mmCIF file of C-alpha atoms in Angstrom:
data_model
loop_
_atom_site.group_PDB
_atom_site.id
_atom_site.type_symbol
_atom_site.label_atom_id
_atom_site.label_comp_id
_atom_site.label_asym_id
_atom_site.label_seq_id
_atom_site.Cartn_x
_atom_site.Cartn_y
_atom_site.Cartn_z
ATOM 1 C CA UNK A 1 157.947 -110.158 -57.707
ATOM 2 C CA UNK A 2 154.224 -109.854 -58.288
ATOM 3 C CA UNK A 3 154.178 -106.081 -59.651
ATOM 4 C CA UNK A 4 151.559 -105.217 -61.406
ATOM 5 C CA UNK A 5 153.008 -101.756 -61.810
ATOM 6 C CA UNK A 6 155.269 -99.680 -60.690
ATOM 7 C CA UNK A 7 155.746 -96.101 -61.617
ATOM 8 C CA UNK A 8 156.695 -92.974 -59.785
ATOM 9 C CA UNK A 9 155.224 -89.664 -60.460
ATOM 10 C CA UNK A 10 156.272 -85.729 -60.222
ATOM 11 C CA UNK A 11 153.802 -83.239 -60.265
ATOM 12 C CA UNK A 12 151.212 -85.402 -60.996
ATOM 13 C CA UNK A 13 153.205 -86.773 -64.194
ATOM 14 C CA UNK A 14 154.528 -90.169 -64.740
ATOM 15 C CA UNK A 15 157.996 -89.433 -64.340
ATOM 16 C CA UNK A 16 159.553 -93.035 -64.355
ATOM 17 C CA UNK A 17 158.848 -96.827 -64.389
ATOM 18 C CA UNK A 18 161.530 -98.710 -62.074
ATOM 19 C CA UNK A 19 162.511 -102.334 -63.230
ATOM 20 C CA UNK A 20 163.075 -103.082 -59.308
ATOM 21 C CA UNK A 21 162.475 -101.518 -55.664
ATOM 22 C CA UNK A 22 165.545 -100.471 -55.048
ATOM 23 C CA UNK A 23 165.380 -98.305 -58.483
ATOM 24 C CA UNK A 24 161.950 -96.902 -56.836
ATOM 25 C CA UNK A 25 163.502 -95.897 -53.994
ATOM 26 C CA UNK A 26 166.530 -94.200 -55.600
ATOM 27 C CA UNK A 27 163.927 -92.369 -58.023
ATOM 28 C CA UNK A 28 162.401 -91.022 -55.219
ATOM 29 C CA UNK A 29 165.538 -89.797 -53.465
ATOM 30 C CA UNK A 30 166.646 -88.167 -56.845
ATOM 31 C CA UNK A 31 163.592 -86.440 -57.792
ATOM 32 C CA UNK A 32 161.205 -86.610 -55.374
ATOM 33 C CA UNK A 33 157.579 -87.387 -55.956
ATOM 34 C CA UNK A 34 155.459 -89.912 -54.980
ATOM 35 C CA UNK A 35 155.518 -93.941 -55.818
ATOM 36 C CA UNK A 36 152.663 -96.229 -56.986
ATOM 37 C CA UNK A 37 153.186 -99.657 -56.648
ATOM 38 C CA UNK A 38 150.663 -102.287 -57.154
ATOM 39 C CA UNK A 39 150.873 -105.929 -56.035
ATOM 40 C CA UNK A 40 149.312 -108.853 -56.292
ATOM 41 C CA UNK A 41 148.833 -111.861 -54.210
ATOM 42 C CA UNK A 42 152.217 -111.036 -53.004
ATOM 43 C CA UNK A 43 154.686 -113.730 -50.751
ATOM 44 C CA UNK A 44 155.787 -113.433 -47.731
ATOM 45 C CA UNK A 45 159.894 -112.603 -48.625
ATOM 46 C CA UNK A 46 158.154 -110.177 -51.142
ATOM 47 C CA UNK A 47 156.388 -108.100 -48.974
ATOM 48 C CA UNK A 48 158.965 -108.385 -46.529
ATOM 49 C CA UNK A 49 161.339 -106.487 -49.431
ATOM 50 C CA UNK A 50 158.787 -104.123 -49.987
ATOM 51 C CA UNK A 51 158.252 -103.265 -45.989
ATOM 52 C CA UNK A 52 162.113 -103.192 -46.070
ATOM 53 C CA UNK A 53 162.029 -100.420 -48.641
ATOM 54 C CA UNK A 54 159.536 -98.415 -47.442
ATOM 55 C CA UNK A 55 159.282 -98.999 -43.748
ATOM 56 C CA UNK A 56 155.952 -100.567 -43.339
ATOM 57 C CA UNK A 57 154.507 -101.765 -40.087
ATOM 58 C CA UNK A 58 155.019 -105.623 -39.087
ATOM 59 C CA UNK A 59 151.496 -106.369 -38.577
ATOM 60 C CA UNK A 60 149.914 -104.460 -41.362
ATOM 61 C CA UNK A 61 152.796 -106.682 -43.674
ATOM 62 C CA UNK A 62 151.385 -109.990 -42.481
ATOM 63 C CA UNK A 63 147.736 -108.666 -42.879
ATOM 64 C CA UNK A 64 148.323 -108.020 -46.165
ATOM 65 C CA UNK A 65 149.292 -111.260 -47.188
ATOM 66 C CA UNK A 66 147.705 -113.497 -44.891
ATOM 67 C CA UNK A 67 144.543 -111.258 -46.437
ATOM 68 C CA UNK A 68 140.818 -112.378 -45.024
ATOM 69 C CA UNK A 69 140.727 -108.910 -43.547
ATOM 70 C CA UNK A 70 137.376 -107.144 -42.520
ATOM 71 C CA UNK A 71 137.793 -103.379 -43.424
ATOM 72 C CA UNK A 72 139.649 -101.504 -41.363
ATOM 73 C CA UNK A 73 142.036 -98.308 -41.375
ATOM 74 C CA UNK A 74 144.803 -98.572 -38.983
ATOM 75 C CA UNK A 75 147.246 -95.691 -38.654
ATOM 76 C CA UNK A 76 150.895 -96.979 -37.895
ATOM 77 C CA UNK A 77 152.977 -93.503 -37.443
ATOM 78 C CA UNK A 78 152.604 -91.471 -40.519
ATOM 79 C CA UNK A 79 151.615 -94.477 -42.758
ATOM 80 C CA UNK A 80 148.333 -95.730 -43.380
ATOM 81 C CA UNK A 81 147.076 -99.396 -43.908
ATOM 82 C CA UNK A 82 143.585 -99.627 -45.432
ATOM 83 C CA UNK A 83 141.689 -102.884 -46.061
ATOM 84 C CA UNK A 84 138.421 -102.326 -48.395
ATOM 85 C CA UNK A 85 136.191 -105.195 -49.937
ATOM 86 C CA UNK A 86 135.123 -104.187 -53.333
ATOM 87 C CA UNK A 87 132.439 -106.245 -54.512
ATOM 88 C CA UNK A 88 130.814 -106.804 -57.938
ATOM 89 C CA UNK A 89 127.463 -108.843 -59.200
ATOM 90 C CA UNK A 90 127.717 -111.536 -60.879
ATOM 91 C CA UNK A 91 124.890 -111.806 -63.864
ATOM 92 C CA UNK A 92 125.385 -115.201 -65.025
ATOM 93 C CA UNK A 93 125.124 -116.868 -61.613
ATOM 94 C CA UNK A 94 122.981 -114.210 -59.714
ATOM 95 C CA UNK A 95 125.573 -113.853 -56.861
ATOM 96 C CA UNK A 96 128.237 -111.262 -55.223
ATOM 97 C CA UNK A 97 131.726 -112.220 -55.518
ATOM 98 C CA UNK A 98 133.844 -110.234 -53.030
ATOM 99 C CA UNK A 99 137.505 -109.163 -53.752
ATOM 100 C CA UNK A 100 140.325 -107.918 -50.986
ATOM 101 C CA UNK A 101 142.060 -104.816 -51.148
ATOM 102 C CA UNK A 102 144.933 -103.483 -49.128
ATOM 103 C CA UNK A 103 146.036 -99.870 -49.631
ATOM 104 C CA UNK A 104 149.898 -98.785 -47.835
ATOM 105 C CA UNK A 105 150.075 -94.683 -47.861
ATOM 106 C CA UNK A 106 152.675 -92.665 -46.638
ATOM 107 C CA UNK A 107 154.274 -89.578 -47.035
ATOM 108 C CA UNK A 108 155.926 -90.351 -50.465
ATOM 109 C CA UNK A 109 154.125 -93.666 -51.670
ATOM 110 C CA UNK A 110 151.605 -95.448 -52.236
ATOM 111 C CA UNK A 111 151.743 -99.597 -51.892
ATOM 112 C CA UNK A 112 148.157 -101.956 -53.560
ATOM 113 C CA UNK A 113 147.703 -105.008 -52.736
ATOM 114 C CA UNK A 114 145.221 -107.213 -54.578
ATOM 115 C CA UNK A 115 143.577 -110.782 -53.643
ATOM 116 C CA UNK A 116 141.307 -110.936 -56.224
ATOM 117 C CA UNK A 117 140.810 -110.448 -60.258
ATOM 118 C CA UNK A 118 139.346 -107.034 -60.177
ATOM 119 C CA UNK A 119 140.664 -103.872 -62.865
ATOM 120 C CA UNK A 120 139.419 -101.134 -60.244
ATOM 121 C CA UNK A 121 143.114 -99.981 -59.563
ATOM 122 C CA UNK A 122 144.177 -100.070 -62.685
ATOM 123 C CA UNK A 123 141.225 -97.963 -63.708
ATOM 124 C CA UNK A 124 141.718 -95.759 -60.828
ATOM 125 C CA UNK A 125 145.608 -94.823 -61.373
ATOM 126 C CA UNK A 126 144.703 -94.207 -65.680
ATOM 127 C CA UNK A 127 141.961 -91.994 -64.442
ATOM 128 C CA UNK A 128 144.360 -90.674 -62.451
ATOM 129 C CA UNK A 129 146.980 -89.966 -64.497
ATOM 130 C CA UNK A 130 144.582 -88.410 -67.021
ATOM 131 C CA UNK A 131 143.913 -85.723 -63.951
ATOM 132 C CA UNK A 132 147.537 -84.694 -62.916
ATOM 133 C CA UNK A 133 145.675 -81.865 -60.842
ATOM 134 C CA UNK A 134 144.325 -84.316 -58.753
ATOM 135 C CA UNK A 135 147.849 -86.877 -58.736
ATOM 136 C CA UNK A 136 150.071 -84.109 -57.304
ATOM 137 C CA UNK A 137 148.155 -84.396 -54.057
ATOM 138 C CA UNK A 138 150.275 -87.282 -53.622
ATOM 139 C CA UNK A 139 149.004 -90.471 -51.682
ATOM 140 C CA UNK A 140 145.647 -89.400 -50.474
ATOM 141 C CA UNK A 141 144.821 -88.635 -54.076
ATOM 142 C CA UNK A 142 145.128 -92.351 -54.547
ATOM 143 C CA UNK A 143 143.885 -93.100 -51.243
ATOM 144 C CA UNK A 144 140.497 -91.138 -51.960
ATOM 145 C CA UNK A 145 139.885 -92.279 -55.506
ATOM 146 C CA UNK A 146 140.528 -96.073 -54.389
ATOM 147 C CA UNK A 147 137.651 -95.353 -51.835
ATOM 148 C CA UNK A 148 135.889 -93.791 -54.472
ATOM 149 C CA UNK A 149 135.841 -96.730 -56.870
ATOM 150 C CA UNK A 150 135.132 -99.365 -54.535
ATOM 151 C CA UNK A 151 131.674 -97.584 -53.144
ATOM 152 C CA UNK A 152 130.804 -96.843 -56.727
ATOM 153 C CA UNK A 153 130.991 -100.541 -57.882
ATOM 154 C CA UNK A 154 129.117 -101.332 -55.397
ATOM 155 C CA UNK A 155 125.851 -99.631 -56.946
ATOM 156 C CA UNK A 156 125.322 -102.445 -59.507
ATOM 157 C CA UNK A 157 125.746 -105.162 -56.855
ATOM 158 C CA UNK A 158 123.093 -103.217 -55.262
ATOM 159 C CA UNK A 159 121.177 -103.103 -58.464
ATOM 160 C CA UNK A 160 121.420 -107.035 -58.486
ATOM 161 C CA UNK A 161 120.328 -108.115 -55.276
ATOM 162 C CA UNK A 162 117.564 -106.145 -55.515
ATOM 163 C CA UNK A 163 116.896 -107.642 -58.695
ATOM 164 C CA UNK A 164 116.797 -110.952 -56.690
ATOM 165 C CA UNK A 165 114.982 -109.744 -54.408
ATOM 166 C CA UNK A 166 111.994 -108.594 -56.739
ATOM 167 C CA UNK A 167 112.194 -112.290 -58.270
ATOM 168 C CA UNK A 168 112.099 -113.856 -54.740
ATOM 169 C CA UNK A 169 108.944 -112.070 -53.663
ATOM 170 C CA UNK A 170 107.471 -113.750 -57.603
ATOM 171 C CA UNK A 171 108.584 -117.399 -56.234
ATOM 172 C CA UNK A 172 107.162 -117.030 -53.251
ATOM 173 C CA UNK A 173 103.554 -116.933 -54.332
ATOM 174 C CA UNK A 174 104.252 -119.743 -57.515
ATOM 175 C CA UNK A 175 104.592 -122.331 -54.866
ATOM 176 C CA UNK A 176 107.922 -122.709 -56.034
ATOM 177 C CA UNK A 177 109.707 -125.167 -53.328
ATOM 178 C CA UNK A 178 113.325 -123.760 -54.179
ATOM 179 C CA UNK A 179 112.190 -120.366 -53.300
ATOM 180 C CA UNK A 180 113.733 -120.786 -49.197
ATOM 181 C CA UNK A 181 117.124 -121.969 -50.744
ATOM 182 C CA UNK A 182 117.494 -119.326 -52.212
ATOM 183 C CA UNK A 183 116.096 -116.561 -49.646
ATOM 184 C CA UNK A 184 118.944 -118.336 -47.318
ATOM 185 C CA UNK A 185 121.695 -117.749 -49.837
ATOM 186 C CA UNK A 186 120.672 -114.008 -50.541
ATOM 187 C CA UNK A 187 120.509 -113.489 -47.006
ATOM 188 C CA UNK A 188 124.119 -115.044 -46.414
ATOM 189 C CA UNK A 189 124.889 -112.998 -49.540
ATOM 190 C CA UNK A 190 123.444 -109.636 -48.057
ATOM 191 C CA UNK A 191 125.043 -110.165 -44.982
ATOM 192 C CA UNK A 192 128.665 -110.395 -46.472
ATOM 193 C CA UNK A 193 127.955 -107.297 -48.241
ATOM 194 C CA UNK A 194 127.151 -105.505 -45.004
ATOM 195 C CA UNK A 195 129.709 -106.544 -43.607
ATOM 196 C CA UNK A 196 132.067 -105.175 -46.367
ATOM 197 C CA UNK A 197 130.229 -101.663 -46.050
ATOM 198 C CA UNK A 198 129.720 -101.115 -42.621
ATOM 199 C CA UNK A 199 133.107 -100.342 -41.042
ATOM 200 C CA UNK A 200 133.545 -97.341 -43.939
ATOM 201 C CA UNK A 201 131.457 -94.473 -41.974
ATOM 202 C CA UNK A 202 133.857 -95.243 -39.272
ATOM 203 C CA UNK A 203 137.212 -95.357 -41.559
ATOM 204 C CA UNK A 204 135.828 -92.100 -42.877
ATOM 205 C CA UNK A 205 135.192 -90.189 -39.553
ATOM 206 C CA UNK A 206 138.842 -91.613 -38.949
ATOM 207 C CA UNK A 207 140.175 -89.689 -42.288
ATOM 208 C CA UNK A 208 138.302 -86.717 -41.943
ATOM 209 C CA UNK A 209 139.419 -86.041 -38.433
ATOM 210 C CA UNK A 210 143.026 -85.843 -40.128
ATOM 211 C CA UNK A 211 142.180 -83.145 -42.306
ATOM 212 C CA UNK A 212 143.587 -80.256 -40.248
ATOM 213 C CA UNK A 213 146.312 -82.568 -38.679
ATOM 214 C CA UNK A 214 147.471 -83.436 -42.450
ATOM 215 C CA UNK A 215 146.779 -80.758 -44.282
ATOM 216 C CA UNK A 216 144.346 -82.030 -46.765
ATOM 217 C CA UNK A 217 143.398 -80.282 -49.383
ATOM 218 C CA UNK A 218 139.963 -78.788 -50.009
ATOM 219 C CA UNK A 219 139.311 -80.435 -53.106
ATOM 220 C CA UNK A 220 139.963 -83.892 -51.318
ATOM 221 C CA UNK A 221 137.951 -83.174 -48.700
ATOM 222 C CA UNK A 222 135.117 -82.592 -51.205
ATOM 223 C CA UNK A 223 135.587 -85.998 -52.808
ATOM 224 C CA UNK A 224 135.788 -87.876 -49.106
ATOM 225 C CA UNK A 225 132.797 -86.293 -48.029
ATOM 226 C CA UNK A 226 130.967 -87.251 -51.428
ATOM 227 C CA UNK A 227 132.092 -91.050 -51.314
ATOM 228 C CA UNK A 228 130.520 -90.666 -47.457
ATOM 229 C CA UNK A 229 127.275 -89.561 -49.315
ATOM 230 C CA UNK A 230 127.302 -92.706 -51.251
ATOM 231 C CA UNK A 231 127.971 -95.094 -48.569
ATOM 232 C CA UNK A 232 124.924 -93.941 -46.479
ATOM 233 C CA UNK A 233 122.987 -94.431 -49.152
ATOM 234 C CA UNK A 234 124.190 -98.191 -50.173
ATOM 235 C CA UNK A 235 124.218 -98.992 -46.375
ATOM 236 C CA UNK A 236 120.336 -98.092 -46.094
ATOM 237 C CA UNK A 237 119.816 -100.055 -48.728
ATOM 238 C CA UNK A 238 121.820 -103.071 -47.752
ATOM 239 C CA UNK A 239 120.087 -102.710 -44.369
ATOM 240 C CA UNK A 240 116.566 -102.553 -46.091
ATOM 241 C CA UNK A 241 117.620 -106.354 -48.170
ATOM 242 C CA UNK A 242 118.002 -107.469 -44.781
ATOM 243 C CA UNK A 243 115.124 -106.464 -43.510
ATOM 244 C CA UNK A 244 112.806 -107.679 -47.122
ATOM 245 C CA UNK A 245 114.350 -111.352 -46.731
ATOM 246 C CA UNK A 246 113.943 -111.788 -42.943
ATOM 247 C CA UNK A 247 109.956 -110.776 -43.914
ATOM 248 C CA UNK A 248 110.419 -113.396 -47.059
ATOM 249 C CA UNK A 249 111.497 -115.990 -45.032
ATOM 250 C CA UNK A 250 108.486 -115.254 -42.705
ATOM 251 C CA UNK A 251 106.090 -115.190 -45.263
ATOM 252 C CA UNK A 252 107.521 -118.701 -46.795
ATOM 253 C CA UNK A 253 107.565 -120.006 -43.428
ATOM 254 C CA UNK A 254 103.548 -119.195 -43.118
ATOM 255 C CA UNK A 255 102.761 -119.811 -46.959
ATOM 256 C CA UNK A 256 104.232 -123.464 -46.612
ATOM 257 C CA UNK A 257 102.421 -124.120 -43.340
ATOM 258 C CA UNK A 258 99.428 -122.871 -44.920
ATOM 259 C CA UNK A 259 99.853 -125.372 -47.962
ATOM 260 C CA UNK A 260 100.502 -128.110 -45.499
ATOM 261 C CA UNK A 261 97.706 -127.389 -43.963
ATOM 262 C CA UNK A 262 95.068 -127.373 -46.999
ATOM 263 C CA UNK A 263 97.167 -131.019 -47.947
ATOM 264 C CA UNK A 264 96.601 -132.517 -44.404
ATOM 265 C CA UNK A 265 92.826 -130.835 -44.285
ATOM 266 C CA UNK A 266 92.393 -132.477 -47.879
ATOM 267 C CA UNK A 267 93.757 -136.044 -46.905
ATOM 268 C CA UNK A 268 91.616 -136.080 -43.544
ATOM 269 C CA UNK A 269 88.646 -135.631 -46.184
ATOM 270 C CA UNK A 270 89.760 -138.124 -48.208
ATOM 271 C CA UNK A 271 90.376 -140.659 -45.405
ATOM 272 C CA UNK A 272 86.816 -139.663 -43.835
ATOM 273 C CA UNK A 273 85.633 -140.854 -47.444
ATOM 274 C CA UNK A 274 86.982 -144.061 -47.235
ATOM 275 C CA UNK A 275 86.347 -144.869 -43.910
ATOM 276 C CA UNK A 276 82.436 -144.244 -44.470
ATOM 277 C CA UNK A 277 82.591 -146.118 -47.404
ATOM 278 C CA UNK A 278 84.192 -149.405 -45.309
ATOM 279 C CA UNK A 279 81.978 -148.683 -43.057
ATOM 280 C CA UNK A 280 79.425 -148.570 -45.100
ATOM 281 C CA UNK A 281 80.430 -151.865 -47.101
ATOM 282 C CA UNK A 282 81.292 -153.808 -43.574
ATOM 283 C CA UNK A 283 77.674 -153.963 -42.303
ATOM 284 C CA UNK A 284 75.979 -156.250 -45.441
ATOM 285 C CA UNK A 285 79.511 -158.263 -45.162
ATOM 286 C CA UNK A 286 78.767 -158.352 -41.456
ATOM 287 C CA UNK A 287 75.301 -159.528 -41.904
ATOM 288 C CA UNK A 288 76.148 -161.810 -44.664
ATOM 289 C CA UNK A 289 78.924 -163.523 -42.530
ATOM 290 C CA UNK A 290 76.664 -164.027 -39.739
ATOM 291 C CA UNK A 291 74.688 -165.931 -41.712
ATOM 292 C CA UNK A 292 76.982 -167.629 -43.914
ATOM 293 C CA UNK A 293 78.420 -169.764 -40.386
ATOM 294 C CA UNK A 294 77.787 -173.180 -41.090
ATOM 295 C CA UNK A 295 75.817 -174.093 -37.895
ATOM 296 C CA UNK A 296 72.766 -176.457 -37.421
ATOM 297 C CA UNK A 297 70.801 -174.397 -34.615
ATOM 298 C CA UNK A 298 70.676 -170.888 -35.603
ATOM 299 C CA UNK A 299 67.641 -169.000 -35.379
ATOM 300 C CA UNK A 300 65.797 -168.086 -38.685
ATOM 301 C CA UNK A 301 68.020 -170.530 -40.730
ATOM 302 C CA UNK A 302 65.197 -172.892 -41.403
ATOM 303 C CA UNK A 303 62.521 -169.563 -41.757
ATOM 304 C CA UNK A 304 60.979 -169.112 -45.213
ATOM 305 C CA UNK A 305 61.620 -165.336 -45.172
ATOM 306 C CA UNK A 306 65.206 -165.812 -43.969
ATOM 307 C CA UNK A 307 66.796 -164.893 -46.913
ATOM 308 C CA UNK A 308 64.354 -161.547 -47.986
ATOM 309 C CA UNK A 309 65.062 -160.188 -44.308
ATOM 310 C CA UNK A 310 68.670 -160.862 -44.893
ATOM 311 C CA UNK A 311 68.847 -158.975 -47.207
ATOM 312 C CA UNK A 312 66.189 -156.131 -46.489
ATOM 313 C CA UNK A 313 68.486 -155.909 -43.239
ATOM 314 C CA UNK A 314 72.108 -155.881 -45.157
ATOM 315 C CA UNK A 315 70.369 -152.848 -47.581
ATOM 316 C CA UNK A 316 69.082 -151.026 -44.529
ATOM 317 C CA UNK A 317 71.940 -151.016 -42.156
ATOM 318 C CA UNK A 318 73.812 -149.832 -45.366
ATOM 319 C CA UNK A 319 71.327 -147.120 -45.951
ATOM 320 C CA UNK A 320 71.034 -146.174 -42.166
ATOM 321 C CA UNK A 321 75.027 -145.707 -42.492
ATOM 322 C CA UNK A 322 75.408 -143.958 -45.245
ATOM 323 C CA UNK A 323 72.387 -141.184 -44.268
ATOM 324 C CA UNK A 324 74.350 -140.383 -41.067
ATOM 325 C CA UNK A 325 77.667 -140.253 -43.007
ATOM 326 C CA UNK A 326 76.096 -138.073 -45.775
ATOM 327 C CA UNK A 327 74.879 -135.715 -42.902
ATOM 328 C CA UNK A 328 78.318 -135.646 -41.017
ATOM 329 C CA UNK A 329 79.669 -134.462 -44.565
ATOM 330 C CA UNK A 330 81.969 -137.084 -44.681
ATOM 331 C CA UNK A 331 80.916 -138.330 -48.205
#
């Protein structure tokens, strides 16, 4: 069995550590409480023991370890199964690297499942167990301060992108030609984060509207309404990347077509120049070839200024064609 931990508390106090589920289960019989249990990347057969033990829904079980959830909070009786994506930035290769988190509450437990290398629940039940006042609220305690952790980690990946962001609107003025790669992979990378925060104002409204049903107390509520402060803020911001890169990508699109346009304006110049230049060159070798044909009868061949007006004509058509070139602007 993948446990990470497994501990059941009383009053808010680590009262026990079972060596199995079955132990768990007796604890809790014995001396009430509440369970933690955390998994990770559990089997099939081993969540099917744990959904044996504690009576968990058939479809939130295969969820949870098929994983590639979207958030969600489903309600399944009085349990509740809770998929969050915590992210976190990653400095060394400028990217977000999103994690999968599955949360089981009922009445007297609490069941994590992890699909990624993250230490957010294990920082969440020491913090936790350092505030028993807050523990003996039992599962939505745990519920809450999971919620909690994930929307606070996402403020550095927030941080980050717009980090990238900054440096993106740099490239795109240095003529750097790696500068829409990357716009496409923030984008991609911006849109899996919004796609990890979006669903929570509506898994909120979902807890809150249990408050009365469930009895929640006040100093819950307080810390659900706070974590809803937090995600408005990181969704407008998340919405505002979006809205930066789509005007990045325009503004690359226009800045290429501009530089395309100065290289295509600068080779028609450059081709004008060499054209006049042939041009230019053709009409002596023109003149020249005429006569240079080997022919008996040709008029002027036997005159005695033949060759001076061959060549006065060869310098003159040249001149002729480069005056009208020169005042085209093509040279």
């Amino acid at each position: 069995m993948t446990i990470i931990d497994n501990a059941v508390y009383v009053n808010g106090v680590r009262h026990a550590e079972p060596e199995s589920l079955e132990q768990t289960f007796e604890t809790l019989a014995r001396h009430g409480g509440m369970a933690w249990i955390g998994l990770y990347r559990p089997t099939v057969e081993e969540m099917a023991a744990v959904a044996a033990e504690f009576g968990l829904h058939a479809l939130a079980v295969e969820d949870a370890v098929s994983a590639h959830q979207r958030p969600k909070l489903e309600r399944y009786d009085d349990n509740l199964f809770t998929v969050l994506r915590p992210a976190r930035y990653l400095d060394e290769d400028e990217t977000v690297e999103f994690g999968e988190l599955h949360v089981f509450t009922g009445k007297n437990f609490v069941v994590t499942v992890r699909h990624a290398e993250t230490a957010g629940v294990a920082t969440v039940r020491r913090r936790l167990e350092s505030r028993p006042d807050l523990l003996q609220h039992g599962p939505e305690a745990v519920l809450y301060a999971l919620l909690d952790r994930v929307v606070d980690d996402y403020a550095p990946v927030v941080a980050g992108l717009e980090n990238d962001i900054d440096e993106i609107e740099d490239q795109l003025f240095s003529g750097d030609s790696s500068v829409s790669r990357r716009i496409y992979e923030l984008a991609r990378e911006v849109i899996q984060f919004q796609r990890a925060i979006h669903p929570l104002p509506e898994m909120l409204d979902q807890l809150k509207r249990g408050f009365e049903k469930y009895q929640v107390e006040g100093d819950l509520r307080h810390s659900l309404r706070d974590v809803e402060d937090h995600v408005e803020r990181v969704i407008s911001r998340a919405d505002s990347f979006r809205d930066l890169l789509q005007n990045a990508l325009t503004l690359d699109g226009t800045l290429t077509a501009n530089r395309q346009n100065e290289a295509s304006a600068e080779q028609n110049e450059q081709v004008k120049k060499i054209s006049s230049w042939a041009a230019i060159l053709f009409a002596p070798s023109f003149v020249a070839g005429i006569y240079g044909m080997n022919f008996d009868n040709m008029p002027e061949l036997h005159w005695a200024f033949g060759y001076p007006y061959a060549l006065v004509l060869m310098v003159a058509a040249g001149a002729l064609m480069y005056g009208i070139f020169k005042k085209k602007g093509w040279i």
